[in-house]
Coordinates of C-alpha atoms in Angstrom, one line a residue:
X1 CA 30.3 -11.2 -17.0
X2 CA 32.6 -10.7 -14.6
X3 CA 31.9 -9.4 -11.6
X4 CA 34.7 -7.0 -10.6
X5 CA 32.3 -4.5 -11.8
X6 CA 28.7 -4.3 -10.3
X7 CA 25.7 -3.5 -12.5
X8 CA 23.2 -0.3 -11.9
X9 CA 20.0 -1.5 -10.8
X10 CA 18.0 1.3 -11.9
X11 CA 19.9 3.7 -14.2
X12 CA 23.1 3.6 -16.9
X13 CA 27.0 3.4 -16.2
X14 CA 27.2 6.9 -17.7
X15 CA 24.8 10.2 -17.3
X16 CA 25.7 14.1 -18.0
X17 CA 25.5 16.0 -15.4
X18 CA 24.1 18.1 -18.5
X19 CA 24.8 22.0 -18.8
X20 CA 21.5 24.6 -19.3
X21 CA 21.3 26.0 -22.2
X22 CA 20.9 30.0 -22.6
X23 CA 20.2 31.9 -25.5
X24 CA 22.2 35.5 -26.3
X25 CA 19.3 37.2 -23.7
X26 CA 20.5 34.5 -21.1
X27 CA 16.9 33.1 -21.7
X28 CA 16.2 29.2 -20.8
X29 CA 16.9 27.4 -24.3
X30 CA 14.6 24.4 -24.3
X31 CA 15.2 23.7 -28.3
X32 CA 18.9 23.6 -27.6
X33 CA 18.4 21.8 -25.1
X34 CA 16.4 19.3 -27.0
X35 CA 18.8 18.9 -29.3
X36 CA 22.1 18.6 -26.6
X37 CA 19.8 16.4 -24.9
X38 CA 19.8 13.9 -28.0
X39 CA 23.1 14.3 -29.3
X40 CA 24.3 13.0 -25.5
X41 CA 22.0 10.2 -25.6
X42 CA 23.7 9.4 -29.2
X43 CA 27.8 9.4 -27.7
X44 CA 27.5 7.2 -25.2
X45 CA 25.4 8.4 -22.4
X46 CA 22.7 5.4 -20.5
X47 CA 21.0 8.8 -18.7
X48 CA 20.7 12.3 -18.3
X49 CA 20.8 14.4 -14.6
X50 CA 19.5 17.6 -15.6
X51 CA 19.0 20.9 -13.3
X52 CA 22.1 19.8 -10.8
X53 CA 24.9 21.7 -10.1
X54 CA 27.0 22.1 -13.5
X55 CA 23.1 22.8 -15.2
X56 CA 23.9 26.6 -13.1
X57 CA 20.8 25.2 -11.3
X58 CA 21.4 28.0 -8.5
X59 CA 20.6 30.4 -11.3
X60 CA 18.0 28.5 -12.4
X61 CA 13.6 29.3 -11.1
X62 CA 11.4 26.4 -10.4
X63 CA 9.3 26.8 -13.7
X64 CA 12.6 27.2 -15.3
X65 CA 13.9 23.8 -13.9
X66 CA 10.2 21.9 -14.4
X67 CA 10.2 23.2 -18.0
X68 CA 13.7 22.2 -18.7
X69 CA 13.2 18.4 -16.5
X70 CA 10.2 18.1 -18.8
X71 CA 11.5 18.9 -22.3
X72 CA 14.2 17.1 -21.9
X73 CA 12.3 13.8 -21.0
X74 CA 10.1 14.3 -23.8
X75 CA 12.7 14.5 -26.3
X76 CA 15.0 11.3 -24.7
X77 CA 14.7 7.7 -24.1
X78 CA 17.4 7.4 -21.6
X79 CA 16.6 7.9 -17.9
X80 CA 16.1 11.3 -17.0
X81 CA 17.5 12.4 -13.5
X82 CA 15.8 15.7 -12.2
X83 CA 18.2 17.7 -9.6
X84 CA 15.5 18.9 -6.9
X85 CA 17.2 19.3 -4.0
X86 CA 18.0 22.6 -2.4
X87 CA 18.8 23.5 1.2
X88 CA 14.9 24.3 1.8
X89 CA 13.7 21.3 2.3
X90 CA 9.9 22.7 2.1
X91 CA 11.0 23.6 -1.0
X92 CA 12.4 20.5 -1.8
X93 CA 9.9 18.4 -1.1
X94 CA 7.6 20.6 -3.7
X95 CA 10.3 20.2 -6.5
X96 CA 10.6 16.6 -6.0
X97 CA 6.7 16.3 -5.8
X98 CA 6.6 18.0 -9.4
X99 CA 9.1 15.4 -10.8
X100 CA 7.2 12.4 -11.5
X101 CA 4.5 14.5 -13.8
X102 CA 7.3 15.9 -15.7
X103 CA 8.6 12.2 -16.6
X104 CA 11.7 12.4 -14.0
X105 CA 12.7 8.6 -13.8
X106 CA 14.4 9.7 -10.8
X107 CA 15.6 12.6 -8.8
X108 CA 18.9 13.8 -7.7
X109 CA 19.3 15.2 -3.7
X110 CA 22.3 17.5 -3.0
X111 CA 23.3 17.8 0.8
X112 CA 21.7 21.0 1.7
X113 CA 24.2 23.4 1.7
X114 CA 25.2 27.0 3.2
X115 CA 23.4 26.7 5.9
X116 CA 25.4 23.3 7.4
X117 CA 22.5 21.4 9.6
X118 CA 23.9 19.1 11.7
X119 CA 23.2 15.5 10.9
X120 CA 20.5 14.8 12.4
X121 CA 18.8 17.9 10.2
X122 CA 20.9 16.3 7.1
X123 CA 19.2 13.0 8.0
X124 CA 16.1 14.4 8.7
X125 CA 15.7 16.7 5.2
X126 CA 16.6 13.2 3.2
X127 CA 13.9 11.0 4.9
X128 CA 11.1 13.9 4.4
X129 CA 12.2 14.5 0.5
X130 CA 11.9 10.5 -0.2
X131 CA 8.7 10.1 1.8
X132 CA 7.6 12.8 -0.5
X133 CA 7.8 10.7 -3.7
X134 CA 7.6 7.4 -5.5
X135 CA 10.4 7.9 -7.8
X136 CA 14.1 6.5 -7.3
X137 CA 16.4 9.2 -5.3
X138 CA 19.9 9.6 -5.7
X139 CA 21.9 11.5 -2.5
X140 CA 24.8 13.3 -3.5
X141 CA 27.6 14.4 -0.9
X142 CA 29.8 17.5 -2.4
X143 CA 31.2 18.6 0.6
X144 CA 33.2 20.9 -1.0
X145 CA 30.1 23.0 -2.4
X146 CA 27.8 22.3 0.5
X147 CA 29.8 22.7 3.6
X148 CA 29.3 19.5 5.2
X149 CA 30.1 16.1 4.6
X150 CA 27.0 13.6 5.0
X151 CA 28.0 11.3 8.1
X152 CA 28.5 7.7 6.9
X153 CA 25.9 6.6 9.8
X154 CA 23.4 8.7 8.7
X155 CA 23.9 7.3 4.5
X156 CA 23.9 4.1 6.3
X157 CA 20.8 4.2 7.6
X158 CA 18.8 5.9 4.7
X159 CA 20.3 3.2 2.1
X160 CA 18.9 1.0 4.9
X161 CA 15.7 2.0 5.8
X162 CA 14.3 4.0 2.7
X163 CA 13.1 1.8 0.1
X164 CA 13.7 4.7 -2.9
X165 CA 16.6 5.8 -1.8
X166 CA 18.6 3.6 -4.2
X167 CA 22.0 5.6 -5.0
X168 CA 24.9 7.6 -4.1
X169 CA 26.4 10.6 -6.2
X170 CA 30.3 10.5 -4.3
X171 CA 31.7 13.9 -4.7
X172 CA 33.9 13.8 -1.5
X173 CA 37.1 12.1 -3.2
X174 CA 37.3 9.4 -0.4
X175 CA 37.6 5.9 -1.9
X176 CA 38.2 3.8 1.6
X177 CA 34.9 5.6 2.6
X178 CA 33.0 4.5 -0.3
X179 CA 34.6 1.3 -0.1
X180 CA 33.2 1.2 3.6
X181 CA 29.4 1.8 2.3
X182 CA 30.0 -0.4 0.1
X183 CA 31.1 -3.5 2.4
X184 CA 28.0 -2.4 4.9
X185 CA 25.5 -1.8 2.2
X186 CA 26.2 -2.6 -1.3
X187 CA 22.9 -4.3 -1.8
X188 CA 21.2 -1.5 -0.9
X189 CA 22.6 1.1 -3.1
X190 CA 24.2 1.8 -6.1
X191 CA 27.2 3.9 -5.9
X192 CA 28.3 6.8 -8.8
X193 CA 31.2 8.3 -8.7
X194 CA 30.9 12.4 -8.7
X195 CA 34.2 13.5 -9.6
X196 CA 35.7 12.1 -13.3
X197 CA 38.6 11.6 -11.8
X198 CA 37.5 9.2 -9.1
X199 CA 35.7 6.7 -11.2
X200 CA 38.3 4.2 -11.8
X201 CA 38.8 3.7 -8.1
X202 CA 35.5 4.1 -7.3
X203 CA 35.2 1.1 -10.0
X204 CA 37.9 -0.6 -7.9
X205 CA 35.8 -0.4 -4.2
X206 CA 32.3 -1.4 -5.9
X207 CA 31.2 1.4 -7.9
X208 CA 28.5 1.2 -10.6
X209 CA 28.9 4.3 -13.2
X210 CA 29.8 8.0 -12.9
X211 CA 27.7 11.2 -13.4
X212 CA 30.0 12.9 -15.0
X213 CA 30.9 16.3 -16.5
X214 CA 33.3 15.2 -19.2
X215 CA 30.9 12.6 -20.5
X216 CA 29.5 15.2 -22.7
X217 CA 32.2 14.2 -25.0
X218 CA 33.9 11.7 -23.4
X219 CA 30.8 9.1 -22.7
X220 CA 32.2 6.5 -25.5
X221 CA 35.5 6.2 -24.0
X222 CA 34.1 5.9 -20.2
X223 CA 31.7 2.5 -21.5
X224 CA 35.0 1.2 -22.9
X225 CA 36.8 2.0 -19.8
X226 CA 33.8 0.1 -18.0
X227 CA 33.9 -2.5 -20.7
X228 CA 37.6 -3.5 -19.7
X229 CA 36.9 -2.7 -16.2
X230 CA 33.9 -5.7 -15.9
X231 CA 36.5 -8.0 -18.2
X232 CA 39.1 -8.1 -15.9
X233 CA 41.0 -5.9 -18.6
X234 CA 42.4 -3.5 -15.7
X235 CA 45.3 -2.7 -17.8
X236 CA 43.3 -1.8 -20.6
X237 CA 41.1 0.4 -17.8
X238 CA 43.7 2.1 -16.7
X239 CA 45.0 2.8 -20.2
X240 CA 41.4 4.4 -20.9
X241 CA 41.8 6.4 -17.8
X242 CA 44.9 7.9 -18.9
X243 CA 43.8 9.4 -22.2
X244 CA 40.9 10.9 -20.6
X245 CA 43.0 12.9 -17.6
X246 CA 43.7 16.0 -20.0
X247 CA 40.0 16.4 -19.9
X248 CA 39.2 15.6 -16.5
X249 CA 42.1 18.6 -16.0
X250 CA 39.9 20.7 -18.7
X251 CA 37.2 21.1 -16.6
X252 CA 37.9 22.9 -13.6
X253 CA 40.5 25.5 -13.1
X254 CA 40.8 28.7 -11.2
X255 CA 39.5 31.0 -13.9
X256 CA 36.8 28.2 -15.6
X257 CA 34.8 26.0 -13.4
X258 CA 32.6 22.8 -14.9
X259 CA 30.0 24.6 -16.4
X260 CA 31.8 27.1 -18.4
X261 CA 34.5 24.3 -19.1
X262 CA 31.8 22.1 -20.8
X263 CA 29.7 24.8 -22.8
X264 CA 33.0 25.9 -24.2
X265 CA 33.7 22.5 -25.6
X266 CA 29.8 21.9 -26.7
X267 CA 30.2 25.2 -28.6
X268 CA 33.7 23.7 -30.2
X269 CA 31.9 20.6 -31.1
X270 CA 29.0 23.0 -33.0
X271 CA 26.2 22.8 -29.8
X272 CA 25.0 26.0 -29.3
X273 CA 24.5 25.9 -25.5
X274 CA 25.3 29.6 -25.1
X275 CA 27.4 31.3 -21.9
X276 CA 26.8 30.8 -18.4
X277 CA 24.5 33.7 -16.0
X278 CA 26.3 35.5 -13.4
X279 CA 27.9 34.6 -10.8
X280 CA 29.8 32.4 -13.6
X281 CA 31.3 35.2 -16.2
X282 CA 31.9 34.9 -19.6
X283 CA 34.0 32.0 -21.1
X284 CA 37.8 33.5 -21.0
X285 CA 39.8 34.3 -23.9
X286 CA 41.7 30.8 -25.1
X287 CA 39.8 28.4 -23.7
X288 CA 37.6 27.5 -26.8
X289 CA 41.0 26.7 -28.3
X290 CA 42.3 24.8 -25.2
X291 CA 39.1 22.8 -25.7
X292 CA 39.8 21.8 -29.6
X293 CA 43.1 20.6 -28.8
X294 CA 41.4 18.2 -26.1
X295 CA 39.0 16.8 -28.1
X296 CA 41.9 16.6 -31.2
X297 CA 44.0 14.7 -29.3
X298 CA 41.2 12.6 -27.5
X299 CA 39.8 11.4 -30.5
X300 CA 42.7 11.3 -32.5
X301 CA 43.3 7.6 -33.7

């Protein structure tokens, strides 16, 4: 293989960041969740990360999470990633604890957010949720959600002195930074790109895989782009890349942010995943249609 692209060490090129499922009462939908959870392990997705941010998990209750990490796993063979972290980090630490038992292979940490620790309390909250568990911890930076950027020091020393934590989520749309980690501590860490659009030059600096939104659908043609990618087919990668910009573009606009992006395409392709709960409203008018004429014209021959 060649090794322009590095290999995970502990889970796939390509996980959901998979949307919650809600019934017509706005009730947690385990069977539907089941069942999305299967059909994504069937197009082209090595894992799952369930309960994170685009799973609505600040609408979500810890049973509601636990039940929802737990079905899942049972009804999956891929890696299951459970999102535990919150901006508690008391509370976080008793999420994370719960993970393993619920067959988690791993859990995903967001920065904590709202209340913008400095970095020593950003540092601090990491060390205490890992000490708290045996399983394989992902960090995620989304400054743009949380508030605060995670110094590069501080992920320095974490990758460096934490034996589980073992990978990075990069939501801050910084390639030289990542590329920087990646120079200092590459061995140490396996970085995910956690933005769509980043992943081909997050690919480029030493990234691994992406935890993706899109993947719901797109999965197949992101393990082709990571196909070309590894065989020195950048061309080819880039080509890839193009066709999947209209959905990266899908996703997120002013009036329909990740969540409600994906459900409306899920529902398109026949998954019943339901609406979003408030704060996210209802799916607007038209974008069920905008979502069929993305998937016709990805998967069109």
């Amino acid at each position: 293989m060649n090794e322009q692209l590095r290999r995970p060490r502990h889970f796939g090129r390509v996980m959901s960041a998979m949307v919650t499922p809600f019934d017509r009462q706005g009730k947690l939908d385990l069977d539907a969740a089941r069942k999305l959870a299967k059909w994504l392990e069937q197009h082209g997705n090595d894992g799952l990360v369930i309960a994170g941010t685009t799973g609505e998990s600040a609408t979500l209750g810890d049973d509601e999470k636990c039940d929802l990490v737990r079905a899942v796993a049972e009804a999956v063979t891929v890696p299951v990633i459970a999102g535990m972290g919150t901006n508690d980090t008391a509370h976080s630490i008793d999420l994370t604890r719960r993970a393993k038992e619920l067959g988690a292979a791993g859990v995903l940490l967001v920065g904590p957010y709202y209340n913008r620790p400095p970095q020593a309390g950003i540092e601090a909250h990491f060390r205490a949720i890992a000490q708290a568990t045996p399983l394989p911890c992902i960090l995620y930076d989304v400054p743009g959600r949380t508030g605060r950027r995670i110094d590069e020091g501080v992920l320095l020393r974490l990758f460096r002195d934490v034996p589980n934590i073992v990978g990075f989520k990069d939501a801050t749309g910084d390639p030289p930074s990542a590329a920087a980690l990646v120079a200092q501590a590459g061995d140490r860490f396996d970085l995910y790109s956690g933005d769509d659009a980043q992943t081909l030059p997050l690919m480029a600096v030493g990234g691994v895989g992406v935890i993706s939104t899109t993947a719901h659908w797109t999965g197949p043609w992101f393990q082709r782009m990571f196909d070309a990618f590894s065989e020195g087919k950048v061309a080819e990668a880039r080509r890839i890349n193009a066709q999947l910009i209209p959905s990266y573009q899908f996703v997120n606009c002013d009036t329909c942010v990740f969540s409600m992006s994906v459900k409306a395409m899920m529902r398109t392709l026949g998954l019943e995943v339901g609406e979003c709960r408030l704060p996210l409203p209802p799916t607007p008018e038209g974008v069920e249609a905008q979502a069929r004429d993305v998937w016709k014209a990805l998967s069109a021959p």
